[in-house]
Coordinates of C-alpha atoms in Angstrom, one line a residue:
M1 CA 21.8 -106.1 -2.3
N2 CA 18.4 -104.4 -1.5
P3 CA 17.0 -101.9 -4.4
P4 CA 17.1 -98.1 -3.7
H5 CA 15.1 -96.4 -1.2
P6 CA 12.6 -94.7 -2.7
P7 CA 13.6 -91.2 -1.8
V8 CA 16.9 -92.0 -3.4
R9 CA 15.1 -93.1 -6.7
A10 CA 13.9 -90.3 -7.0
A11 CA 16.6 -87.7 -6.4
N12 CA 18.4 -89.7 -8.9
T13 CA 16.0 -89.3 -11.3
R14 CA 15.8 -85.4 -10.5
R15 CA 19.7 -85.2 -10.9
R16 CA 19.3 -86.8 -14.6
R17 CA 16.9 -84.3 -15.5
K18 CA 18.7 -81.6 -14.2
V19 CA 21.6 -82.9 -16.0
A20 CA 19.7 -83.7 -19.4
L21 CA 18.2 -80.2 -18.9
A22 CA 21.8 -78.3 -18.6
G23 CA 22.4 -80.4 -21.8
V24 CA 19.2 -79.1 -23.6
L25 CA 20.4 -75.1 -22.8
G26 CA 23.6 -75.7 -23.6
L27 CA 23.4 -77.1 -26.9
A28 CA 20.6 -74.4 -27.3
A29 CA 23.0 -71.7 -25.8
L30 CA 25.5 -72.9 -28.6
L31 CA 23.2 -73.1 -31.5
G32 CA 22.2 -69.6 -30.3
G33 CA 25.6 -68.5 -30.2
A34 CA 26.5 -70.4 -33.7
E35 CA 23.2 -68.4 -35.3
L36 CA 24.3 -65.1 -33.7
Y37 CA 27.8 -65.8 -35.2
F38 CA 26.4 -66.7 -38.5
S39 CA 24.1 -63.7 -38.5
S40 CA 26.7 -61.6 -40.3
R41 CA 28.9 -64.3 -41.8
I42 CA 28.8 -66.4 -44.6
F43 CA 27.9 -70.2 -43.6
P44 CA 30.8 -72.8 -43.5
G45 CA 31.9 -75.1 -46.7
V46 CA 30.7 -72.3 -48.9
V47 CA 32.9 -71.4 -52.2
A48 CA 32.2 -68.8 -54.5
D49 CA 34.2 -68.5 -57.7
G50 CA 36.6 -70.9 -56.0
V51 CA 37.5 -69.0 -52.9
A52 CA 36.3 -70.8 -49.7
V53 CA 34.3 -67.7 -47.9
G54 CA 32.9 -69.5 -45.4
R55 CA 32.6 -67.7 -41.7
M56 CA 33.5 -64.3 -43.9
T57 CA 31.5 -61.2 -44.0
V58 CA 29.9 -60.2 -47.2
E59 CA 32.4 -57.5 -47.4
E60 CA 35.6 -60.0 -46.2
A61 CA 33.8 -62.6 -48.9
A62 CA 34.1 -60.0 -51.5
A63 CA 37.4 -58.3 -51.1
Q64 CA 39.0 -62.4 -51.4
I65 CA 37.2 -63.1 -54.7
A66 CA 38.4 -59.8 -56.0
A67 CA 41.6 -60.9 -54.6
R68 CA 41.7 -64.4 -55.4
G69 CA 39.0 -65.3 -57.4
Q70 CA 38.8 -66.6 -61.0
L71 CA 36.6 -63.6 -62.7
A72 CA 38.2 -63.2 -65.8
N73 CA 37.2 -67.4 -66.5
R74 CA 33.6 -66.6 -67.4
P75 CA 32.7 -69.3 -70.3
P76 CA 32.0 -68.0 -73.3
V77 CA 28.2 -67.6 -74.5
A78 CA 27.2 -69.7 -77.7
V79 CA 25.0 -67.4 -79.5
G80 CA 22.7 -69.0 -81.8
A81 CA 21.8 -66.9 -84.9
G82 CA 20.5 -68.1 -88.7
G83 CA 21.5 -71.9 -88.0
Q84 CA 24.6 -71.4 -86.7
T85 CA 26.4 -71.0 -83.0
Y86 CA 28.7 -67.8 -82.6
R87 CA 30.8 -68.0 -79.4
L88 CA 31.5 -64.7 -77.7
S89 CA 32.9 -64.0 -74.9
A90 CA 30.8 -62.7 -71.8
A91 CA 33.0 -59.1 -72.0
E92 CA 32.1 -58.6 -75.8
L93 CA 28.5 -58.6 -74.8
G94 CA 28.9 -56.2 -71.8
W95 CA 29.1 -58.7 -68.9
K96 CA 31.2 -57.6 -66.3
A97 CA 31.9 -59.6 -62.9
D98 CA 30.5 -58.1 -59.8
A99 CA 32.5 -59.8 -56.5
K100 CA 30.1 -58.0 -54.4
A101 CA 27.0 -59.5 -56.0
T102 CA 29.0 -63.2 -56.0
A103 CA 29.8 -62.9 -51.7
E104 CA 25.6 -61.8 -51.4
A105 CA 24.6 -64.7 -53.3
A106 CA 27.5 -67.2 -51.2
F107 CA 25.7 -65.1 -48.0
R108 CA 22.3 -66.1 -49.0
I109 CA 23.2 -69.7 -49.1
G110 CA 21.2 -71.7 -46.1
R111 CA 19.1 -68.9 -45.4
G112 CA 15.9 -68.9 -47.6
G113 CA 12.9 -71.5 -48.4
G114 CA 12.0 -72.4 -45.0
W115 CA 13.8 -73.8 -41.7
A116 CA 14.2 -77.4 -43.0
H117 CA 15.4 -76.4 -46.0
S118 CA 18.1 -73.5 -44.6
L119 CA 19.2 -76.8 -42.3
R120 CA 19.7 -79.0 -45.1
E121 CA 21.8 -76.5 -47.1
R122 CA 23.7 -75.3 -43.9
W123 CA 24.5 -79.3 -43.7
R124 CA 25.0 -80.1 -47.3
A125 CA 27.3 -77.0 -47.3
W126 CA 29.5 -78.3 -44.2
R127 CA 29.6 -82.1 -45.6
Q128 CA 30.1 -81.6 -49.2
G129 CA 30.6 -78.2 -50.0
V130 CA 28.7 -75.5 -51.9
N131 CA 30.2 -73.6 -54.9
V132 CA 28.5 -70.4 -56.3
P133 CA 29.0 -69.4 -59.1
I134 CA 30.5 -65.6 -60.1
S135 CA 27.5 -63.2 -60.6
G136 CA 28.2 -60.7 -63.1
V137 CA 25.8 -57.5 -64.4
V138 CA 25.6 -56.7 -68.0
D139 CA 25.9 -53.3 -69.7
R140 CA 23.0 -52.8 -71.8
A141 CA 24.6 -50.8 -74.8
V142 CA 27.6 -53.0 -74.8
L143 CA 25.4 -55.8 -75.3
T144 CA 22.6 -54.3 -77.8
Q145 CA 25.2 -52.8 -80.1
R146 CA 27.0 -56.1 -80.3
L147 CA 23.9 -58.1 -80.9
E148 CA 23.5 -55.5 -83.4
R149 CA 26.5 -56.1 -85.6
L150 CA 26.0 -59.5 -85.8
S151 CA 22.8 -59.6 -86.6
S152 CA 23.5 -57.3 -89.2
A153 CA 25.9 -59.2 -90.9
L154 CA 23.5 -61.7 -91.0
E155 CA 20.1 -59.9 -92.2
R156 CA 19.4 -59.4 -95.6
P157 CA 16.4 -57.8 -97.3
P158 CA 14.0 -58.9 -99.3
K159 CA 14.5 -58.7 -103.0
N160 CA 11.1 -57.4 -104.9
A161 CA 10.3 -59.9 -108.1
K162 CA 11.3 -57.3 -111.0
V163 CA 10.4 -57.4 -115.1
E164 CA 13.7 -57.6 -116.9
F165 CA 13.6 -57.4 -120.7
K166 CA 16.0 -60.7 -122.5
N167 CA 16.2 -62.2 -125.3
G168 CA 12.8 -60.2 -126.9
R169 CA 10.5 -61.0 -124.1
F170 CA 9.7 -59.4 -120.9
V171 CA 10.4 -62.3 -117.9
V172 CA 9.8 -62.2 -114.3
T173 CA 12.4 -62.7 -111.8
P174 CA 11.3 -64.1 -108.7
D175 CA 11.3 -62.3 -105.3
T176 CA 13.0 -63.6 -101.9
P177 CA 12.4 -63.4 -98.7
G178 CA 14.6 -61.6 -96.5
R179 CA 15.6 -62.1 -92.8
R180 CA 16.0 -60.1 -89.8
F181 CA 16.9 -61.0 -86.1
D182 CA 14.8 -59.7 -82.7
V183 CA 17.9 -58.0 -81.0
E184 CA 15.5 -56.7 -78.4
A185 CA 14.5 -60.3 -77.2
A186 CA 17.8 -61.7 -77.4
V187 CA 19.2 -58.6 -75.2
A188 CA 16.2 -59.3 -72.6
S189 CA 16.6 -62.6 -72.1
F190 CA 20.2 -62.5 -71.3
L191 CA 19.8 -59.2 -68.9
A192 CA 17.6 -61.9 -67.2
N193 CA 20.2 -64.2 -66.7
P194 CA 23.5 -62.7 -67.0
N195 CA 25.3 -66.2 -66.3
A196 CA 23.7 -67.9 -69.4
T197 CA 26.1 -69.4 -71.5
T198 CA 23.4 -69.7 -74.1
L199 CA 22.1 -67.5 -76.6
E200 CA 19.2 -67.1 -79.1
L201 CA 19.4 -64.4 -82.1
S202 CA 15.4 -65.4 -82.9
A203 CA 15.3 -65.0 -86.7
Q204 CA 12.0 -63.3 -88.9
E205 CA 11.4 -63.8 -92.3
I206 CA 10.3 -60.3 -94.0
P207 CA 8.3 -60.8 -97.2
A208 CA 9.5 -59.3 -100.3
N209 CA 6.6 -56.1 -101.4
V210 CA 6.1 -57.5 -104.9
R211 CA 5.5 -60.8 -105.6
A212 CA 6.6 -62.8 -108.8
G213 CA 2.6 -63.4 -109.1
D214 CA 2.0 -59.5 -108.9
Y215 CA 3.4 -59.1 -112.1
Q216 CA 3.3 -62.6 -114.6
A217 CA 0.2 -61.4 -115.7
R218 CA 1.3 -57.9 -116.5
A219 CA 4.5 -59.3 -118.1
D220 CA 2.2 -61.7 -120.4
Q221 CA 0.0 -58.4 -121.8
A222 CA 3.1 -56.5 -122.1
N223 CA 4.4 -59.6 -124.2
A224 CA 1.5 -59.4 -126.6
L225 CA 2.2 -55.4 -127.5
L226 CA 5.6 -56.6 -128.6
R227 CA 6.2 -55.6 -132.4
P228 CA 7.7 -53.5 -135.0
I229 CA 5.7 -50.1 -135.7
T230 CA 6.6 -47.8 -138.9
L231 CA 6.3 -44.0 -138.4
R232 CA 6.0 -42.5 -141.7
Y233 CA 6.8 -39.0 -141.9
N234 CA 5.3 -37.1 -144.9
P235 CA 6.5 -33.5 -144.9
P236 CA 4.9 -31.1 -147.1
G237 CA 6.9 -30.8 -150.4
G238 CA 9.3 -33.3 -149.3
A239 CA 9.5 -37.3 -150.0
L240 CA 8.1 -39.9 -147.4
K241 CA 10.6 -41.3 -144.9
T242 CA 9.7 -43.9 -142.4
Y243 CA 11.3 -44.6 -139.3
T244 CA 10.7 -49.0 -137.9
I245 CA 10.3 -48.8 -134.1
Q246 CA 11.9 -52.4 -133.2
P247 CA 10.0 -54.9 -131.1
E248 CA 12.6 -54.3 -128.5
Q249 CA 12.3 -50.4 -128.6
V250 CA 8.4 -51.0 -128.2
A251 CA 9.6 -52.5 -125.0
G252 CA 11.4 -49.4 -124.1
L253 CA 8.1 -47.4 -124.2
I254 CA 6.0 -49.7 -121.7
V255 CA 6.1 -49.6 -117.6
L256 CA 4.8 -52.3 -116.2
K257 CA 3.2 -51.7 -112.8
K258 CA 1.4 -54.0 -110.6
E259 CA -2.1 -51.9 -111.4
G260 CA -1.5 -52.4 -114.9
L261 CA 0.5 -51.0 -118.3
E262 CA 2.1 -47.6 -118.7
A263 CA 3.6 -45.7 -121.6
N264 CA 7.3 -44.5 -120.7
L265 CA 7.0 -40.5 -121.5
A266 CA 10.2 -39.9 -120.9
A267 CA 11.2 -42.7 -123.5
V268 CA 8.4 -41.8 -125.9
R269 CA 9.6 -38.5 -126.0
R270 CA 13.0 -39.1 -126.4
L271 CA 12.0 -41.6 -129.5
L272 CA 10.5 -38.3 -131.0
R273 CA 12.9 -35.8 -130.4
Q274 CA 15.3 -38.3 -132.4
V275 CA 12.6 -39.0 -135.4
A276 CA 12.6 -35.5 -135.5
G277 CA 16.2 -34.9 -135.1
A278 CA 16.8 -37.0 -138.3
Y279 CA 13.7 -35.8 -140.5
D280 CA 13.0 -32.1 -139.4
Q281 CA 14.1 -29.5 -141.7
G282 CA 13.9 -25.9 -139.7
A283 CA 13.2 -22.9 -141.4
V284 CA 15.7 -20.8 -142.7
N285 CA 15.7 -17.0 -142.0
A286 CA 16.5 -14.3 -144.2
H287 CA 19.9 -13.2 -143.6
Y288 CA 23.3 -11.5 -145.0
V289 CA 26.1 -12.7 -146.6
G290 CA 29.5 -11.8 -148.1
G291 CA 31.6 -9.3 -146.7
R292 CA 34.0 -9.2 -144.0
G293 CA 33.6 -8.9 -140.2
E294 CA 34.8 -5.3 -140.1
G295 CA 36.1 -2.0 -142.0
A296 CA 34.5 0.0 -144.7
A297 CA 30.8 -1.2 -145.4
P298 CA 30.9 -4.9 -146.7
A299 CA 29.8 -6.0 -150.1
F300 CA 27.0 -7.8 -148.6
T301 CA 24.0 -9.5 -150.4
I302 CA 20.9 -10.7 -148.5
A303 CA 19.9 -14.2 -149.3
A304 CA 16.1 -14.9 -148.9
E305 CA 14.0 -16.9 -146.3
K306 CA 13.4 -20.7 -146.7
P307 CA 10.1 -22.2 -144.9
G308 CA 10.9 -25.7 -143.4
W309 CA 8.9 -28.3 -141.6
K310 CA 9.0 -30.1 -138.5
L311 CA 7.5 -33.1 -136.5
D312 CA 4.4 -31.8 -134.0
Q313 CA 5.9 -33.4 -131.0
K314 CA 2.9 -32.9 -128.6
A315 CA 0.3 -34.1 -131.4
A316 CA 2.9 -36.9 -132.3
E317 CA 2.9 -38.1 -128.3
E318 CA -0.7 -38.3 -128.2
A319 CA -1.1 -40.3 -131.6
L320 CA 1.6 -42.9 -130.5
I321 CA 0.5 -43.5 -127.0
P322 CA -3.2 -45.4 -127.5
L323 CA -1.2 -47.1 -130.7
L324 CA 0.7 -48.8 -127.8
W325 CA -1.7 -50.8 -126.6
Q326 CA -3.1 -51.9 -129.9
P327 CA -1.6 -54.9 -131.2
D328 CA -2.7 -55.1 -134.8
V329 CA -2.0 -51.7 -135.5
R330 CA 1.3 -51.3 -136.9
T331 CA 1.9 -48.2 -139.0
L332 CA 1.7 -43.9 -137.7
D333 CA 1.0 -41.1 -140.1
L334 CA 3.0 -38.7 -138.1
P335 CA 1.6 -35.0 -137.7
V336 CA 4.2 -33.0 -139.6
V337 CA 3.5 -29.0 -139.8
A338 CA 5.4 -26.5 -141.6
A339 CA 7.9 -24.3 -139.9
L340 CA 8.1 -20.8 -141.0
P341 CA 11.1 -18.5 -141.0
T342 CA 10.7 -15.5 -138.5
L343 CA 12.6 -13.3 -140.4
K344 CA 12.1 -12.4 -143.8
A345 CA 14.0 -10.9 -146.6
A346 CA 11.6 -7.4 -146.5
D347 CA 12.7 -7.4 -142.9
L348 CA 16.4 -6.7 -143.8
P349 CA 18.0 -3.1 -144.1
E350 CA 19.3 -2.7 -147.7
P351 CA 23.3 -3.9 -147.1
G352 CA 24.6 -0.5 -147.9
R353 CA 22.7 1.0 -145.1
L354 CA 25.0 -0.9 -142.6
V355 CA 27.2 0.6 -140.6
L356 CA 29.5 -1.2 -137.9
L357 CA 28.0 0.0 -134.4
S358 CA 30.6 -1.7 -132.4
S359 CA 33.8 -4.1 -132.2
A360 CA 35.8 -6.1 -130.3
T361 CA 38.9 -7.9 -130.4
T362 CA 40.5 -10.3 -128.0
T363 CA 43.8 -12.4 -128.6
F364 CA 44.6 -15.9 -127.4
R365 CA 48.2 -16.5 -128.2
G366 CA 49.9 -19.3 -126.9
S367 CA 46.4 -21.6 -126.9
S368 CA 46.7 -25.0 -127.6
P369 CA 45.8 -26.4 -131.4
E370 CA 42.1 -27.3 -129.3
R371 CA 41.1 -24.6 -127.9
I372 CA 42.1 -22.4 -131.2
H373 CA 40.2 -24.8 -133.2
N374 CA 37.2 -24.4 -130.8
V375 CA 37.5 -20.6 -130.9
R376 CA 37.2 -20.8 -134.6
T377 CA 34.3 -23.5 -134.7
A378 CA 32.1 -21.8 -132.6
A379 CA 33.1 -18.0 -134.1
S380 CA 31.9 -19.7 -137.9
R381 CA 28.6 -20.7 -136.1
L382 CA 28.0 -17.5 -134.9
D383 CA 29.3 -15.6 -138.4
G384 CA 26.4 -14.0 -140.2
H385 CA 23.5 -14.2 -137.3
V386 CA 21.1 -11.8 -137.2
I387 CA 19.4 -10.2 -133.9
A388 CA 15.9 -9.3 -134.8
P389 CA 14.3 -5.8 -133.2
G390 CA 13.0 -6.9 -129.6
Q391 CA 14.5 -10.1 -129.7
T392 CA 16.5 -11.8 -127.1
F393 CA 20.0 -13.1 -128.2
S394 CA 21.2 -16.6 -126.8
F395 CA 25.0 -17.0 -127.6
N396 CA 24.0 -21.0 -127.1
Q397 CA 21.5 -20.8 -129.6
A398 CA 23.2 -19.3 -132.1
V399 CA 26.5 -21.0 -131.8
G400 CA 24.2 -24.6 -131.3
Q401 CA 25.5 -27.8 -129.3
I402 CA 28.7 -27.9 -128.1
T403 CA 29.7 -31.8 -128.7
P404 CA 32.2 -33.9 -130.8
E405 CA 29.6 -34.5 -133.2
A406 CA 29.3 -30.7 -133.5
G407 CA 33.0 -30.4 -134.1
F408 CA 34.5 -29.5 -131.1
K409 CA 37.3 -30.9 -129.5
E410 CA 38.6 -31.2 -126.0
G411 CA 40.4 -28.5 -123.7
L412 CA 40.4 -27.3 -120.5
V413 CA 37.3 -25.6 -119.2
I414 CA 36.3 -24.5 -115.5
S415 CA 33.9 -26.9 -113.9
G416 CA 33.2 -27.9 -110.2
G417 CA 36.2 -25.6 -108.7
R418 CA 38.7 -26.6 -111.0
T419 CA 40.3 -26.4 -114.4
V420 CA 40.0 -29.8 -116.1
P421 CA 39.6 -31.1 -119.6
G422 CA 35.9 -31.0 -121.3
V423 CA 34.5 -30.5 -124.6
G424 CA 34.4 -26.6 -126.2
G425 CA 37.5 -25.4 -124.0
G426 CA 38.0 -22.2 -125.3
V427 CA 34.1 -21.1 -126.6
C428 CA 34.5 -18.6 -123.6
Q429 CA 36.5 -17.0 -126.0
V430 CA 34.1 -16.1 -128.2
S431 CA 31.2 -15.4 -125.6
T432 CA 33.4 -13.1 -124.2
T433 CA 34.3 -11.1 -127.5
T434 CA 30.8 -11.4 -128.4
F435 CA 29.4 -9.7 -125.1
R436 CA 32.0 -7.0 -125.4
A437 CA 31.0 -6.2 -128.6
L438 CA 26.9 -6.0 -127.6
Y439 CA 28.4 -4.1 -124.5
K440 CA 29.8 -1.6 -126.6
T441 CA 26.3 -1.4 -128.5
G442 CA 24.7 -0.4 -125.5
L443 CA 22.3 -3.3 -125.9
P444 CA 20.8 -4.4 -121.9
V445 CA 22.3 -7.4 -120.6
V446 CA 19.5 -10.1 -119.7
E447 CA 22.0 -13.0 -118.5
R448 CA 25.8 -12.7 -118.1
N449 CA 28.2 -15.0 -116.0
P450 CA 31.6 -14.1 -115.4
H451 CA 34.5 -16.6 -114.7
A452 CA 35.0 -18.2 -111.1
Y453 CA 38.2 -16.9 -111.7
R454 CA 40.6 -14.6 -113.6
V455 CA 41.4 -15.4 -117.1
H456 CA 44.5 -14.3 -118.4
W457 CA 43.1 -14.7 -121.7
Y458 CA 40.8 -11.8 -121.5
D459 CA 43.5 -9.3 -120.0
P460 CA 44.3 -6.9 -119.8
I461 CA 40.5 -5.9 -119.0
V462 CA 39.4 -7.2 -115.9
G463 CA 36.0 -8.1 -115.2
F464 CA 34.9 -7.7 -118.7
D465 CA 34.2 -11.8 -119.3
A466 CA 31.1 -13.9 -120.4
A467 CA 31.5 -17.3 -119.3
V468 CA 28.9 -20.3 -120.6
Y469 CA 28.5 -23.6 -120.2
Q470 CA 25.9 -25.6 -121.8
P471 CA 23.1 -26.2 -120.7
Y472 CA 23.6 -24.3 -117.5
L473 CA 25.0 -21.0 -118.0
D474 CA 24.6 -18.8 -121.3
L475 CA 25.0 -15.2 -122.3
R476 CA 21.6 -13.6 -123.6
M477 CA 20.8 -9.3 -124.3
K478 CA 18.4 -7.7 -125.8
N479 CA 18.2 -5.9 -129.2
D480 CA 16.4 -2.7 -128.2
T481 CA 16.8 -1.3 -131.4
P482 CA 14.2 -0.6 -133.8
S483 CA 16.5 -2.7 -136.7
P484 CA 18.1 -6.0 -136.8
L485 CA 21.7 -6.1 -135.9
L486 CA 24.0 -8.6 -137.5
L487 CA 26.8 -10.1 -136.1
R488 CA 30.4 -10.9 -138.3
T489 CA 33.4 -12.8 -136.9
R490 CA 37.0 -13.0 -138.4
Y491 CA 39.8 -14.5 -136.9
D492 CA 43.5 -13.4 -137.6
P493 CA 45.8 -16.4 -137.4
D494 CA 49.0 -13.6 -137.6
Q495 CA 47.6 -11.9 -134.6
V496 CA 46.2 -15.2 -133.3
S497 CA 42.9 -12.8 -132.5
L498 CA 39.5 -13.1 -132.8
T499 CA 37.4 -9.9 -133.7
V500 CA 33.2 -9.6 -133.2
S501 CA 31.4 -6.8 -134.9
V502 CA 28.0 -5.4 -135.0
W503 CA 26.2 -4.4 -137.6
G504 CA 23.1 -2.3 -138.3
L505 CA 21.1 0.9 -139.0
P506 CA 22.4 4.0 -137.1
I507 CA 20.8 4.1 -133.8
G508 CA 21.7 7.3 -132.6
R509 CA 23.3 5.9 -129.5
T510 CA 26.9 6.8 -128.1
V511 CA 28.6 4.2 -125.2
A512 CA 31.3 5.0 -123.0
I513 CA 32.7 2.5 -120.7
S514 CA 35.0 3.0 -118.0
D515 CA 38.2 1.6 -117.2
P516 CA 38.3 -1.4 -114.4
I517 CA 37.7 -0.4 -110.9
I518 CA 39.3 -2.4 -108.5
L519 CA 37.3 -2.5 -105.7
S520 CA 39.4 -5.1 -103.5
R521 CA 42.2 -7.9 -104.3
T522 CA 42.7 -11.3 -102.2
P523 CA 45.8 -13.1 -103.1
H524 CA 45.3 -16.4 -104.2
P525 CA 45.7 -19.7 -101.7
P526 CA 48.9 -21.6 -101.2
D527 CA 49.7 -24.1 -104.4
Q528 CA 48.2 -27.5 -104.0
Y529 CA 49.6 -30.6 -104.7
I530 CA 48.1 -34.4 -105.3
V531 CA 49.4 -37.5 -105.5
D532 CA 48.4 -39.0 -109.0
D533 CA 49.9 -42.8 -108.9
S534 CA 49.8 -43.0 -112.4
L535 CA 52.7 -40.5 -112.5
P536 CA 56.0 -41.7 -112.4
P537 CA 58.0 -41.0 -108.8
G538 CA 59.1 -37.5 -108.9
T539 CA 57.3 -36.1 -111.4
R540 CA 55.4 -32.7 -111.0
K541 CA 52.7 -31.9 -113.2
Q542 CA 50.5 -28.3 -113.4
V543 CA 46.7 -28.7 -114.2
D544 CA 45.7 -25.2 -112.7
W545 CA 47.0 -21.6 -112.1
A546 CA 46.8 -19.2 -109.7
A547 CA 44.9 -16.0 -110.1
D548 CA 44.4 -13.6 -107.1
G549 CA 40.7 -12.9 -106.4
Y550 CA 38.8 -9.4 -107.2
S551 CA 36.0 -7.4 -106.8
V552 CA 35.4 -5.3 -110.0
L553 CA 33.0 -2.6 -111.5
L554 CA 33.0 -0.9 -114.8
N555 CA 30.5 1.7 -115.6
R556 CA 28.9 1.5 -119.0
T557 CA 27.5 5.0 -119.6
I558 CA 24.5 5.2 -122.8
T559 CA 23.8 8.1 -124.3
D560 CA 20.8 8.5 -126.9
A561 CA 17.5 9.7 -127.4
S562 CA 16.0 8.9 -124.1
G563 CA 18.8 11.1 -122.0
T564 CA 22.1 9.8 -120.4
R565 CA 21.7 6.8 -117.9
T566 CA 25.1 5.2 -116.1
E567 CA 24.7 0.9 -115.8
A568 CA 27.4 -0.8 -113.4
L569 CA 28.5 -4.3 -114.5
S570 CA 30.0 -5.9 -111.2
T571 CA 32.4 -9.2 -111.2
R572 CA 33.6 -11.0 -108.1
Y573 CA 36.6 -13.5 -108.7
R574 CA 37.1 -16.0 -106.1
P575 CA 41.0 -16.6 -105.5
W576 CA 42.5 -19.3 -106.9
S577 CA 45.0 -22.1 -106.4
A578 CA 47.7 -23.9 -108.6
V579 CA 47.3 -27.2 -108.5
Y580 CA 50.1 -29.9 -109.1
L581 CA 50.0 -33.4 -109.8
V582 CA 52.9 -35.2 -108.3
G583 CA 54.4 -38.6 -108.1
P584 CA 54.2 -40.9 -105.1
D585 CA 57.0 -41.4 -103.4
R586 CA 58.7 -44.6 -103.9

């Protein structure tokens, strides 16, 4: 067989080339069409959150992921902190699944890193499949709050070294460092990688401000100062007394600081007050004795004044503090000075010249035995008290300390907006009666405090009382007469009443006090019931009593050599509710 003629071979070659070109053009058209088709669709083989999303648009994929995905199966996050691992759900850390972001991540498969890389990704997706994990967003506030809560449970503040006095010595307790966590760094890390399954809360050690080494030398220095110190109290005309401060008491007079040792001024002064209280002998003013509290001119006699002695506490302080730093010095002679009376017998008028200037009586029938005891105790302290001319009378000073040691018992007092048990309940019966007597004498009022609410013991006169509460509330009135005034008290057990009378020279003064003028009245609030677990069920115990509120005005008209003047005494009482303690319901 003869070979093809050359023109025929050329025609075949052209035909094959056309076929090849057509194939190439067809393939290009096919690829171009596919590229155009997938320009807005996810490539085949891509799986997002368990959902095959190939050939879907981003919107279609997001809808399928939201409907069929495993959004809630986000693995927990292992948070490392302080050497421990805490497994917290992603939701606890503010993480929320985002179907749209996940679909967009699936769409990016096969579209990045150059043409060759993109083709390889598409081929791998088509042949093997590519899984895209769920994407999420993080609420920074929720994340921060949860990490702060975790860190706060693990953080510890540093403990400073401190000095304690144990077994007769100053001992330094070592310091310990604290620990805190860098929440901000952990927040930034998780925000940068919300799909992370581990997160580290890094710890930072915080050193103590005061280290043990700062104090040890001071403790050694202070220990060298510990020894007994004898204080010698030698009064003029009296017997020598000694007061020994033991080493542990000396320790209380010293303050250790990083910079050095200092005297504890409060402790030094407290010690010297104790010494003064034990050994001082106050001067006794001239005073009247005998007689009765009211009625005809009593058979008074004058008791002469007596000098005393007292510790000069300021000078003693200035002597004791330098001695603390001298370990070889163990005795100190305290500065004791004479205490002179302020009222001499020559200053008192003859007893026969005294007249009754005014008196006041209040009753307290129905009081508890403790209240009656306190009234009698305070009244006995006041009986015979002399107010010098120009002197401001202080009820608290005249009666002295209201304490169990001074003979007072527990009764009901007004404190903190409630009527509660307290030492000295009933003393206000004496201060009120004294106030009325002095007010009737026309003395100027320096300090007077009404009770918080209307107290029935002082009826029927409303707004004419005076509360005292040491050391805050006092009754103070000034003797503006030219002569001393004598206070006398008398308790009548039959009437259960107290009378306070004021004696002195005639002062040429008349005093008229009006009846109370009620400016306003406020009804008391509803009763209060407070559950008290100490009471049996069904028990009810009244601990406060209802009282209406009042605004009251009294007028005092004084007539003397300077003329006539009127003064107002205003009182405002709060409305007060009854209070009951009740047993719990069981």
